mmCIF file of C-alpha atoms in Angstrom:
data_model
loop_
_atom_site.group_PDB
_atom_site.id
_atom_site.type_symbol
_atom_site.label_atom_id
_atom_site.label_comp_id
_atom_site.label_asym_id
_atom_site.label_seq_id
_atom_site.Cartn_x
_atom_site.Cartn_y
_atom_site.Cartn_z
ATOM 1 C CA MET A 275 198.278 34.196 85.001
ATOM 2 C CA THR A 276 199.416 37.818 85.143
ATOM 3 C CA ARG A 277 202.985 38.208 83.993
ATOM 4 C CA PHE A 278 204.898 40.833 85.945
ATOM 5 C CA GLY A 279 207.875 42.232 84.176
ATOM 6 C CA VAL A 280 211.463 42.967 84.416
ATOM 7 C CA ILE A 281 212.642 46.557 84.283
ATOM 8 C CA LEU A 282 216.351 46.920 83.452
ATOM 9 C CA LEU A 283 218.285 49.641 85.074
ATOM 10 C CA LEU A 284 221.368 50.890 83.330
ATOM 11 C CA GLY A 285 223.287 54.126 82.995
ATOM 12 C CA LEU A 286 226.560 55.815 83.300
ATOM 13 C CA GLY A 287 228.289 54.231 86.245
ATOM 14 C CA PHE A 288 225.311 51.908 87.022
ATOM 15 C CA ALA A 289 225.449 48.082 86.867
ATOM 16 C CA VAL A 290 222.567 46.415 84.996
ATOM 17 C CA THR A 291 220.024 45.339 87.601
ATOM 18 C CA THR A 292 216.676 43.520 87.373
ATOM 19 C CA LEU A 293 213.694 44.680 89.402
ATOM 20 C CA ALA A 294 210.802 42.290 89.895
ATOM 21 C CA GLU A 295 207.434 42.766 91.504
ATOM 22 C CA GLU A 296 206.401 40.570 94.467
ATOM 23 C CA LYS A 297 205.335 37.053 93.340
ATOM 24 C CA ALA A 298 206.717 37.790 89.873
ATOM 25 C CA ASP A 299 207.637 34.976 87.504
ATOM 26 C CA THR A 300 210.541 36.667 85.767
ATOM 27 C CA SER A 301 211.241 33.596 83.691
ATOM 28 C CA GLN A 302 208.223 34.207 81.539
ATOM 29 C CA GLY A 303 207.740 36.902 79.042
ATOM 30 C CA LEU A 304 205.446 37.498 76.082
ATOM 31 C CA GLY A 305 206.155 36.787 72.455
ATOM 32 C CA ARG A 306 205.537 39.472 70.004
ATOM 33 C CA VAL A 307 202.172 38.069 68.739
ATOM 34 C CA GLU A 308 201.016 37.330 72.316
ATOM 35 C CA ALA A 309 201.936 40.903 73.398
ATOM 36 C CA GLU A 310 199.997 42.401 70.416
ATOM 37 C CA ALA A 311 196.890 40.343 71.324
ATOM 38 C CA LEU A 312 197.209 41.332 74.972
ATOM 39 C CA ARG A 313 197.323 44.995 74.067
ATOM 40 C CA SER A 314 193.913 44.666 72.413
ATOM 41 C CA GLU A 315 192.463 42.617 75.228
ATOM 42 C CA VAL A 316 193.542 44.956 77.995
ATOM 43 C CA PHE A 317 192.441 48.003 75.974
ATOM 44 C CA ALA A 318 189.007 46.395 75.485
ATOM 45 C CA GLU A 319 188.803 45.628 79.182
ATOM 46 C CA LEU A 320 189.725 49.157 80.301
ATOM 47 C CA ARG A 321 187.537 50.764 77.693
ATOM 48 C CA GLU A 322 184.551 48.849 79.065
ATOM 49 C CA LYS A 323 185.396 49.984 82.620
ATOM 50 C CA ARG A 324 185.565 53.600 81.600
ATOM 51 C CA MET A 325 182.682 53.616 79.126
ATOM 52 C CA ALA A 326 180.024 54.953 81.416
ATOM 53 C CA ALA A 327 182.089 57.878 82.693
ATOM 54 C CA ALA A 328 183.174 58.752 79.168
ATOM 55 C CA LYS A 329 179.630 58.643 77.826
ATOM 56 C CA ALA A 330 178.367 60.826 80.730
ATOM 57 C CA GLU A 331 180.963 63.526 79.971
ATOM 58 C CA LEU A 332 180.303 63.431 76.218
ATOM 59 C CA LYS A 333 176.542 63.618 76.787
ATOM 60 C CA LYS A 334 177.004 66.639 79.014
ATOM 61 C CA ARG A 335 179.696 68.039 76.710
ATOM 62 C CA GLU A 336 181.729 69.021 79.681
ATOM 63 C CA VAL A 337 185.055 67.939 81.288
ATOM 64 C CA LYS A 338 185.995 69.116 84.778
ATOM 65 C CA ILE A 339 189.514 68.962 86.068
ATOM 66 C CA GLY A 340 191.094 70.874 88.978
ATOM 67 C CA GLY A 341 188.254 73.263 89.443
ATOM 68 C CA LYS A 342 188.106 74.227 85.747
ATOM 69 C CA ARG A 343 185.597 73.094 83.138
ATOM 70 C CA LEU A 344 185.898 72.597 79.433
ATOM 71 C CA ARG A 345 182.694 72.710 77.418
ATOM 72 C CA TRP A 346 182.329 72.233 73.717
ATOM 73 C CA LEU A 347 180.109 72.344 70.620
ATOM 74 C CA GLU A 348 180.338 69.529 68.040
ATOM 75 C CA LYS A 349 179.161 68.417 64.616
ATOM 76 C CA GLU A 350 179.932 65.329 62.621
ATOM 77 C CA THR A 351 179.768 64.061 59.049
ATOM 78 C CA GLU A 352 177.185 61.551 57.896
ATOM 79 C CA SER A 353 179.574 58.592 57.563
ATOM 80 C CA PHE A 354 182.891 57.457 58.999
ATOM 81 C CA PRO A 355 185.548 55.025 57.756
ATOM 82 C CA GLU A 356 185.733 51.466 59.059
ATOM 83 C CA ASP A 357 188.701 52.315 61.399
ATOM 84 C CA GLY A 358 186.724 55.015 63.118
ATOM 85 C CA PRO A 359 186.161 58.745 62.727
ATOM 86 C CA SER A 360 188.813 61.393 62.943
ATOM 87 C CA LEU A 361 188.581 64.022 65.677
ATOM 88 C CA TRP A 362 189.134 67.782 64.948
ATOM 89 C CA ILE A 363 189.759 70.058 67.956
ATOM 90 C CA SER A 364 189.290 73.713 66.945
ATOM 91 C CA MET A 365 190.118 76.535 69.398
ATOM 92 C CA HIS A 366 188.325 79.840 69.302
ATOM 93 C CA GLY A 367 189.734 83.406 69.438
ATOM 94 C CA GLY A 368 189.097 86.184 71.821
ATOM 95 C CA GLY A 369 191.285 86.051 74.920
ATOM 96 C CA GLY A 370 191.389 88.869 77.513
ATOM 97 C CA ALA A 371 187.803 90.001 77.089
ATOM 98 C CA PRO A 372 184.417 89.711 78.801
ATOM 99 C CA SER A 373 182.823 86.220 78.799
ATOM 100 C CA GLU A 374 180.192 87.286 76.261
ATOM 101 C CA VAL A 375 182.926 88.268 73.791
ATOM 102 C CA ASN A 376 184.593 84.880 74.112
ATOM 103 C CA ASP A 377 181.253 83.135 73.911
ATOM 104 C CA ARG A 378 180.634 84.831 70.496
ATOM 105 C CA GLN A 379 184.044 83.697 69.333
ATOM 106 C CA TRP A 380 183.239 80.143 70.500
ATOM 107 C CA LEU A 381 179.897 80.064 68.711
ATOM 108 C CA ASN A 382 181.703 81.359 65.558
ATOM 109 C CA GLN A 383 184.374 78.666 65.687
ATOM 110 C CA ILE A 384 181.985 75.790 65.219
ATOM 111 C CA ARG A 385 180.926 77.398 61.957
ATOM 112 C CA LEU A 386 184.365 78.113 60.603
ATOM 113 C CA TYR A 387 185.407 74.757 59.216
ATOM 114 C CA GLN A 388 183.911 71.551 57.863
ATOM 115 C CA PRO A 389 186.104 68.453 57.587
ATOM 116 C CA GLU A 390 185.172 65.986 54.878
ATOM 117 C CA GLU A 391 185.002 63.257 57.481
ATOM 118 C CA GLY A 392 184.947 63.022 61.213
ATOM 119 C CA ILE A 393 183.811 64.790 64.370
ATOM 120 C CA TYR A 394 184.522 68.483 64.606
ATOM 121 C CA VAL A 395 184.708 69.907 68.144
ATOM 122 C CA ALA A 396 184.925 73.553 69.190
ATOM 123 C CA PRO A 397 185.784 73.716 72.892
ATOM 124 C CA ARG A 398 185.082 76.782 75.053
ATOM 125 C CA ALA A 399 188.164 77.907 76.926
ATOM 126 C CA PRO A 400 187.813 77.440 80.666
ATOM 127 C CA THR A 401 188.993 81.074 81.353
ATOM 128 C CA ASP A 402 188.657 84.508 79.698
ATOM 129 C CA THR A 403 192.333 85.482 80.135
ATOM 130 C CA TRP A 404 194.571 86.592 77.248
ATOM 131 C CA ASP A 405 196.394 83.225 77.450
ATOM 132 C CA LEU A 406 193.202 81.193 77.592
ATOM 133 C CA TRP A 407 194.722 78.222 75.605
ATOM 134 C CA HIS A 408 198.256 78.442 76.991
ATOM 135 C CA GLN A 409 197.577 77.453 80.578
ATOM 136 C CA LYS A 410 198.558 74.171 82.157
ATOM 137 C CA HIS A 411 195.011 72.942 82.649
ATOM 138 C CA ILE A 412 194.432 72.765 78.919
ATOM 139 C CA ASP A 413 196.707 69.737 78.282
ATOM 140 C CA PRO A 414 195.036 67.288 80.662
ATOM 141 C CA MET A 415 191.618 68.503 79.519
ATOM 142 C CA PHE A 416 192.452 67.828 75.884
ATOM 143 C CA ALA A 417 193.895 64.476 76.818
ATOM 144 C CA ARG A 418 190.614 63.531 78.618
ATOM 145 C CA LEU A 419 188.583 64.870 75.688
ATOM 146 C CA ILE A 420 190.522 62.747 73.274
ATOM 147 C CA GLU A 421 190.308 59.676 75.466
ATOM 148 C CA ASN A 422 186.529 60.031 75.945
ATOM 149 C CA PHE A 423 185.987 60.243 72.180
ATOM 150 C CA VAL A 424 188.206 57.224 71.623
ATOM 151 C CA ILE A 425 186.358 55.203 74.330
ATOM 152 C CA ALA A 426 182.745 56.137 73.685
ATOM 153 C CA ARG A 427 182.655 57.306 69.974
ATOM 154 C CA GLY A 428 185.291 55.046 68.498
ATOM 155 C CA VAL A 429 187.536 57.845 67.328
ATOM 156 C CA ASN A 430 190.748 56.639 65.664
ATOM 157 C CA PRO A 431 193.577 57.929 67.964
ATOM 158 C CA GLU A 432 195.880 58.044 64.917
ATOM 159 C CA ARG A 433 193.687 60.764 63.341
ATOM 160 C CA VAL A 434 193.258 63.503 65.908
ATOM 161 C CA TYR A 435 193.865 67.039 64.644
ATOM 162 C CA LEU A 436 194.475 70.377 66.330
ATOM 163 C CA MET A 437 193.634 73.859 65.010
ATOM 164 C CA GLY A 438 192.743 77.314 66.168
ATOM 165 C CA TYR A 439 192.141 80.950 65.023
ATOM 166 C CA SER A 440 193.543 84.159 66.493
ATOM 167 C CA ALA A 441 193.909 83.532 70.235
ATOM 168 C CA GLY A 442 193.121 79.893 69.317
ATOM 169 C CA GLY A 443 196.050 80.098 66.914
ATOM 170 C CA ASP A 444 198.169 81.319 69.850
ATOM 171 C CA GLY A 445 197.125 78.118 71.517
ATOM 172 C CA VAL A 446 198.160 75.928 68.623
ATOM 173 C CA TRP A 447 201.672 77.363 68.794
ATOM 174 C CA GLN A 448 201.748 76.373 72.507
ATOM 175 C CA VAL A 449 199.827 73.099 72.734
ATOM 176 C CA ALA A 450 200.950 71.420 69.527
ATOM 177 C CA PRO A 451 204.665 71.082 70.539
ATOM 178 C CA ARG A 452 203.749 70.067 74.090
ATOM 179 C CA MET A 453 201.298 67.404 72.986
ATOM 180 C CA ALA A 454 202.745 66.509 69.615
ATOM 181 C CA ASP A 455 202.533 62.789 70.397
ATOM 182 C CA ARG A 456 198.737 63.044 70.603
ATOM 183 C CA PHE A 457 198.026 64.593 67.180
ATOM 184 C CA ALA A 458 198.255 63.633 63.494
ATOM 185 C CA ALA A 459 198.664 67.249 62.344
ATOM 186 C CA ALA A 460 198.137 70.764 63.555
ATOM 187 C CA SER A 461 197.309 74.138 61.901
ATOM 188 C CA MET A 462 197.764 77.609 63.273
ATOM 189 C CA MET A 463 195.525 80.370 61.942
ATOM 190 C CA ALA A 464 196.306 84.095 62.635
ATOM 191 C CA GLY A 465 198.006 83.469 65.958
ATOM 192 C CA HIS A 466 201.091 84.659 67.798
ATOM 193 C CA PRO A 467 203.655 82.161 69.198
ATOM 194 C CA ASN A 468 204.893 84.241 72.111
ATOM 195 C CA GLU A 469 207.795 82.260 73.546
ATOM 196 C CA ALA A 470 206.841 78.776 72.107
ATOM 197 C CA SER A 471 209.562 76.611 70.651
ATOM 198 C CA LEU A 472 209.209 74.666 67.419
ATOM 199 C CA LEU A 473 211.569 71.832 68.434
ATOM 200 C CA GLY A 474 208.847 69.451 69.588
ATOM 201 C CA LEU A 475 207.179 69.504 66.223
ATOM 202 C CA ARG A 476 209.760 67.131 64.751
ATOM 203 C CA ASN A 477 207.147 64.364 64.172
ATOM 204 C CA LEU A 478 203.984 66.505 63.893
ATOM 205 C CA PRO A 479 203.023 68.029 60.514
ATOM 206 C CA PHE A 480 202.421 71.693 61.191
ATOM 207 C CA ALA A 481 200.760 74.379 59.065
ATOM 208 C CA ILE A 482 200.915 78.183 59.345
ATOM 209 C CA PHE A 483 198.149 80.437 57.910
ATOM 210 C CA MET A 484 198.410 84.223 58.165
ATOM 211 C CA GLY A 485 197.093 87.330 56.485
ATOM 212 C CA GLY A 486 199.841 89.299 54.795
ATOM 213 C CA ASP A 487 198.520 92.546 56.248
ATOM 214 C CA ASP A 488 198.030 91.137 59.773
ATOM 215 C CA HIS A 489 200.492 93.611 61.318
ATOM 216 C CA HIS A 490 199.115 93.615 64.864
ATOM 217 C CA PHE A 491 201.673 92.176 67.232
ATOM 218 C CA ASP A 492 203.846 91.640 64.111
ATOM 219 C CA ARG A 493 201.913 88.448 63.432
ATOM 220 C CA ASN A 494 202.654 88.491 59.735
ATOM 221 C CA ARG A 495 206.389 89.058 60.126
ATOM 222 C CA ILE A 496 206.680 86.446 62.831
ATOM 223 C CA ALA A 497 204.716 83.872 60.839
ATOM 224 C CA ALA A 498 207.162 84.337 57.942
ATOM 225 C CA GLU A 499 210.111 83.938 60.396
ATOM 226 C CA LYS A 500 208.703 80.782 61.905
ATOM 227 C CA THR A 501 208.119 79.417 58.351
ATOM 228 C CA SER A 502 211.764 79.953 57.643
ATOM 229 C CA GLU A 503 212.716 78.366 60.966
ATOM 230 C CA LEU A 504 210.739 75.234 60.114
ATOM 231 C CA GLY A 505 212.442 75.174 56.742
ATOM 232 C CA LYS A 506 215.838 75.211 58.356
ATOM 233 C CA LEU A 507 214.856 72.524 60.814
ATOM 234 C CA ARG A 508 213.571 70.403 57.941
ATOM 235 C CA LYS A 509 216.826 70.924 55.951
ATOM 236 C CA ASP A 510 218.929 69.901 58.976
ATOM 237 C CA ASP A 511 216.603 66.922 59.748
ATOM 238 C CA PRO A 512 214.951 65.758 56.492
ATOM 239 C CA GLY A 513 212.938 63.086 58.118
ATOM 240 C CA GLY A 514 211.098 65.576 60.357
ATOM 241 C CA TYR A 515 209.465 68.973 60.597
ATOM 242 C CA ARG A 516 206.938 68.530 57.766
ATOM 243 C CA HIS A 517 205.212 71.848 57.341
ATOM 244 C CA PHE A 518 202.968 73.886 55.134
ATOM 245 C CA SER A 519 202.670 77.712 55.079
ATOM 246 C CA ARG A 520 200.368 80.257 53.525
ATOM 247 C CA ILE A 521 200.698 83.977 54.032
ATOM 248 C CA TYR A 522 197.865 85.512 51.997
ATOM 249 C CA GLU A 523 198.727 88.888 50.511
ATOM 250 C CA GLY A 524 196.005 91.497 50.800
ATOM 251 C CA THR A 525 194.218 89.969 53.741
ATOM 252 C CA GLY A 526 194.361 91.118 57.343
ATOM 253 C CA HIS A 527 193.495 89.228 60.575
ATOM 254 C CA TRP A 528 190.506 87.702 58.802
ATOM 255 C CA MET A 529 191.629 85.582 55.796
ATOM 256 C CA ASN A 530 188.270 85.374 54.145
ATOM 257 C CA GLY A 531 188.041 81.652 54.740
ATOM 258 C CA ARG A 532 191.025 80.836 52.549
ATOM 259 C CA ASP A 533 192.689 79.109 55.468
ATOM 260 C CA ALA A 534 190.107 76.288 55.183
ATOM 261 C CA GLU A 535 192.620 74.664 52.819
ATOM 262 C CA ALA A 536 194.271 73.477 56.016
ATOM 263 C CA LEU A 537 191.773 70.665 56.477
ATOM 264 C CA PRO A 538 192.474 68.580 53.389
ATOM 265 C CA TRP A 539 196.200 69.043 54.002
ATOM 266 C CA MET A 540 195.853 67.872 57.619
ATOM 267 C CA ALA A 541 193.612 64.951 56.686
ATOM 268 C CA LYS A 542 196.443 63.460 54.522
ATOM 269 C CA HIS A 543 198.418 62.789 57.702
ATOM 270 C CA THR A 544 198.112 60.110 60.360
ATOM 271 C CA ARG A 545 199.923 60.238 63.691
ATOM 272 C CA VAL A 546 203.556 59.105 63.900
ATOM 273 C CA SER A 547 203.047 57.035 67.072
ATOM 274 C CA TRP A 548 206.458 55.352 67.098
ATOM 275 C CA PRO A 549 208.978 57.790 65.603
ATOM 276 C CA LYS A 550 212.602 56.538 65.340
ATOM 277 C CA ARG A 551 213.782 60.090 66.289
ATOM 278 C CA VAL A 552 212.330 62.287 69.031
ATOM 279 C CA VAL A 553 213.185 65.866 70.005
ATOM 280 C CA TRP A 554 211.690 66.746 73.354
ATOM 281 C CA TYR A 555 211.773 70.322 74.529
ATOM 282 C CA GLN A 556 210.044 71.293 77.769
ATOM 283 C CA ASP A 557 207.970 74.493 77.574
ATOM 284 C CA ASP A 558 206.823 76.385 80.703
ATOM 285 C CA VAL A 559 204.012 73.758 80.865
ATOM 286 C CA THR A 560 206.029 70.553 81.334
ATOM 287 C CA HIS A 561 205.180 66.922 80.645
ATOM 288 C CA ASP A 562 206.473 63.670 82.052
ATOM 289 C CA ARG A 563 205.958 61.659 78.840
ATOM 290 C CA PHE A 564 206.541 62.310 75.180
ATOM 291 C CA TYR A 565 206.297 59.518 72.611
ATOM 292 C CA TRP A 566 208.516 56.682 73.954
ATOM 293 C CA LEU A 567 210.328 58.697 76.631
ATOM 294 C CA GLN A 568 209.147 59.113 80.221
ATOM 295 C CA LEU A 569 210.798 61.176 82.888
ATOM 296 C CA PRO A 570 210.777 60.283 86.572
ATOM 297 C CA SER A 571 208.349 62.253 88.654
ATOM 298 C CA GLY A 572 209.584 65.768 89.340
ATOM 299 C CA ALA A 573 212.401 65.628 86.777
ATOM 300 C CA ALA A 574 210.718 67.858 84.151
ATOM 301 C CA LYS A 575 211.938 71.426 84.033
ATOM 302 C CA GLN A 576 211.447 74.318 81.629
ATOM 303 C CA GLY A 577 213.998 74.422 78.842
ATOM 304 C CA GLN A 578 215.069 70.782 79.249
ATOM 305 C CA THR A 579 215.899 69.169 75.911
ATOM 306 C CA ILE A 580 216.373 65.484 75.165
ATOM 307 C CA LYS A 581 217.081 64.029 71.799
ATOM 308 C CA ALA A 582 216.564 60.268 71.199
ATOM 309 C CA GLU A 583 217.165 58.251 68.137
ATOM 310 C CA ILE A 584 216.946 54.611 67.160
ATOM 311 C CA LYS A 585 219.066 52.979 64.461
ATOM 312 C CA GLY A 586 218.718 49.202 64.284
ATOM 313 C CA GLN A 587 219.206 47.950 67.808
ATOM 314 C CA GLN A 588 221.054 51.105 68.952
ATOM 315 C CA ILE A 589 219.313 53.789 71.039
ATOM 316 C CA SER A 590 221.156 57.041 71.310
ATOM 317 C CA LEU A 591 220.257 59.678 73.903
ATOM 318 C CA SER A 592 221.658 63.125 74.276
ATOM 319 C CA GLY A 593 220.956 66.352 76.105
ATOM 320 C CA ASP A 594 219.634 66.668 79.665
ATOM 321 C CA VAL A 595 219.063 62.992 80.259
ATOM 322 C CA PRO A 596 218.083 62.439 83.946
ATOM 323 C CA GLU A 597 218.712 59.362 85.957
ATOM 324 C CA GLY A 598 215.643 57.155 85.859
ATOM 325 C CA LEU A 599 214.507 58.129 82.355
ATOM 326 C CA LYS A 600 212.327 55.308 80.975
ATOM 327 C CA LEU A 601 212.358 54.108 77.426
ATOM 328 C CA LEU A 602 208.911 52.787 76.556
ATOM 329 C CA LEU A 603 209.636 50.217 73.928
ATOM 330 C CA ALA A 604 207.660 48.154 71.418
ATOM 331 C CA ASP A 605 208.364 46.058 68.373
ATOM 332 C CA GLU A 606 207.298 49.004 66.231
ATOM 333 C CA LEU A 607 210.579 50.597 67.181
ATOM 334 C CA LEU A 608 213.106 47.718 67.268
ATOM 335 C CA ASP A 609 213.364 43.931 67.692
ATOM 336 C CA LEU A 610 212.657 43.238 71.381
ATOM 337 C CA ASP A 611 213.918 39.712 70.986
ATOM 338 C CA GLN A 612 217.425 40.952 70.221
ATOM 339 C CA PRO A 613 219.979 42.734 72.455
ATOM 340 C CA ILE A 614 219.709 46.485 72.712
ATOM 341 C CA VAL A 615 222.618 48.958 73.097
ATOM 342 C CA VAL A 616 221.947 52.312 74.711
ATOM 343 C CA THR A 617 224.310 55.291 74.427
ATOM 344 C CA VAL A 618 223.890 58.245 76.752
ATOM 345 C CA ASN A 619 225.676 61.481 75.680
ATOM 346 C CA GLY A 620 228.271 59.431 73.723
ATOM 347 C CA GLU A 621 228.932 56.804 76.360
ATOM 348 C CA GLU A 622 227.896 53.315 75.308
ATOM 349 C CA GLN A 623 226.386 50.793 77.694
ATOM 350 C CA LYS A 624 226.627 47.054 77.629
ATOM 351 C CA PRO A 625 224.051 45.305 75.445
ATOM 352 C CA VAL A 626 220.886 44.367 77.308
ATOM 353 C CA THR A 627 217.758 42.409 76.616
ATOM 354 C CA VAL A 628 214.214 43.272 77.608
ATOM 355 C CA THR A 629 211.052 41.269 78.337
ATOM 356 C CA ARG A 630 207.566 42.035 77.046
ATOM 357 C CA THR A 631 205.174 41.831 79.946
ATOM 358 C CA GLU A 632 201.495 42.217 80.753
ATOM 359 C CA ALA A 633 202.462 44.475 83.654
ATOM 360 C CA VAL A 634 203.928 47.075 81.285
ATOM 361 C CA ILE A 635 201.062 46.870 78.833
ATOM 362 C CA ARG A 636 198.477 47.247 81.630
ATOM 363 C CA GLU A 637 200.409 50.024 83.474
ATOM 364 C CA PHE A 638 200.682 52.281 80.437
ATOM 365 C CA LEU A 639 197.174 51.635 79.139
ATOM 366 C CA GLU A 640 195.788 52.560 82.570
ATOM 367 C CA GLU A 641 197.861 55.713 82.474
ATOM 368 C CA ARG A 642 196.912 56.632 78.956
ATOM 369 C CA LEU A 643 194.149 54.734 77.143
ATOM 370 C CA ASP A 644 195.807 55.104 73.715
ATOM 371 C CA PRO A 645 195.692 51.674 71.996
ATOM 372 C CA ALA A 646 198.070 52.747 69.189
ATOM 373 C CA ALA A 647 200.882 53.823 71.474
ATOM 374 C CA VAL A 648 201.247 51.099 74.101
ATOM 375 C CA PRO A 649 204.749 49.934 75.124
ATOM 376 C CA THR A 650 205.296 46.269 75.875
ATOM 377 C CA ALA A 651 208.739 46.570 77.625
ATOM 378 C CA VAL A 652 210.615 49.224 79.527
ATOM 379 C CA LEU A 653 214.267 50.180 79.972
ATOM 380 C CA MET A 654 215.344 52.632 82.646
ATOM 381 C CA VAL A 655 218.507 54.563 82.138
ATOM 382 C CA GLY A 656 220.775 56.745 84.227
ATOM 383 C CA GLY A 657 222.032 60.197 83.371
ATOM 384 C CA GLY A 658 225.556 61.498 83.438
#
């Protein structure tokens, strides 16, 4: 029997309320072991349903969304580990140039790097504009690309990596903080950050590679400044902002292949799927979900910042916390069998309990087929 769940609504000035689906049996919930098994079962079911579509797009090496298409080249190593291959997404340079120029950059990108293990993918940007990797269509296309490889090629979602050179490096500055919850590590090669913030990189290991003589657009100076900024963020928050930086003296925009040292550094890391602390900053391309936080539809806005932290059974939220923010919870974060206390901008709520349910597991796997990051219970909070 399908178990429909209870979503608890709390917040500043709000009474705790239970919301149940029609025909719900709210007296029944899942135990931890049962919920874990159900995660695997539902993932296997949905994977099978989506297998044909995923295989078709991978065979064609093309994803189409919203009138845009993302094509790619790929290569893979001879063998993979038992838990599945890693996936390396590597963005080409070029930018505001004729298609044939960007095509040459794309063809070059597939040759630039060789991971010791995994599937290496060089996508072709859908446009030929200067901001070819910044635009809002990139994020859902990368999400689909990752999901297809997880479904049809058995990629380990805990070991997906992002990198890019020149204009592709520009894209890493942009996409990595926006989609930090999808990657294990990211490396930026010879790119310019423009207005991108580093705040969202709290749980994503991030590397910077730059030629010491790469003066165009002040790339070398800005790379050094961003390295210092990451160092300060790390000092203020020792559990986060892991980073690695190389500014090679005597090299210009081309670093003579020395930046390939990024790959073994990246490969040391696996994704932090359930971080106890999250810093969510909304760029000009906004998202509704980040790690275990989900905004209500239409609530995301540029510059919005939410900080969330879990200590024991206490969840603390600060910043621009909107009414209806959902906390996507799992036993990887805290004990769901025990009461939970939520504090919103310093104001503590009454302890509440949650119920693990099939409805939650199914809803969020259908939304994002990411088997390592599936909540089993949800809390909804109000803002103040």
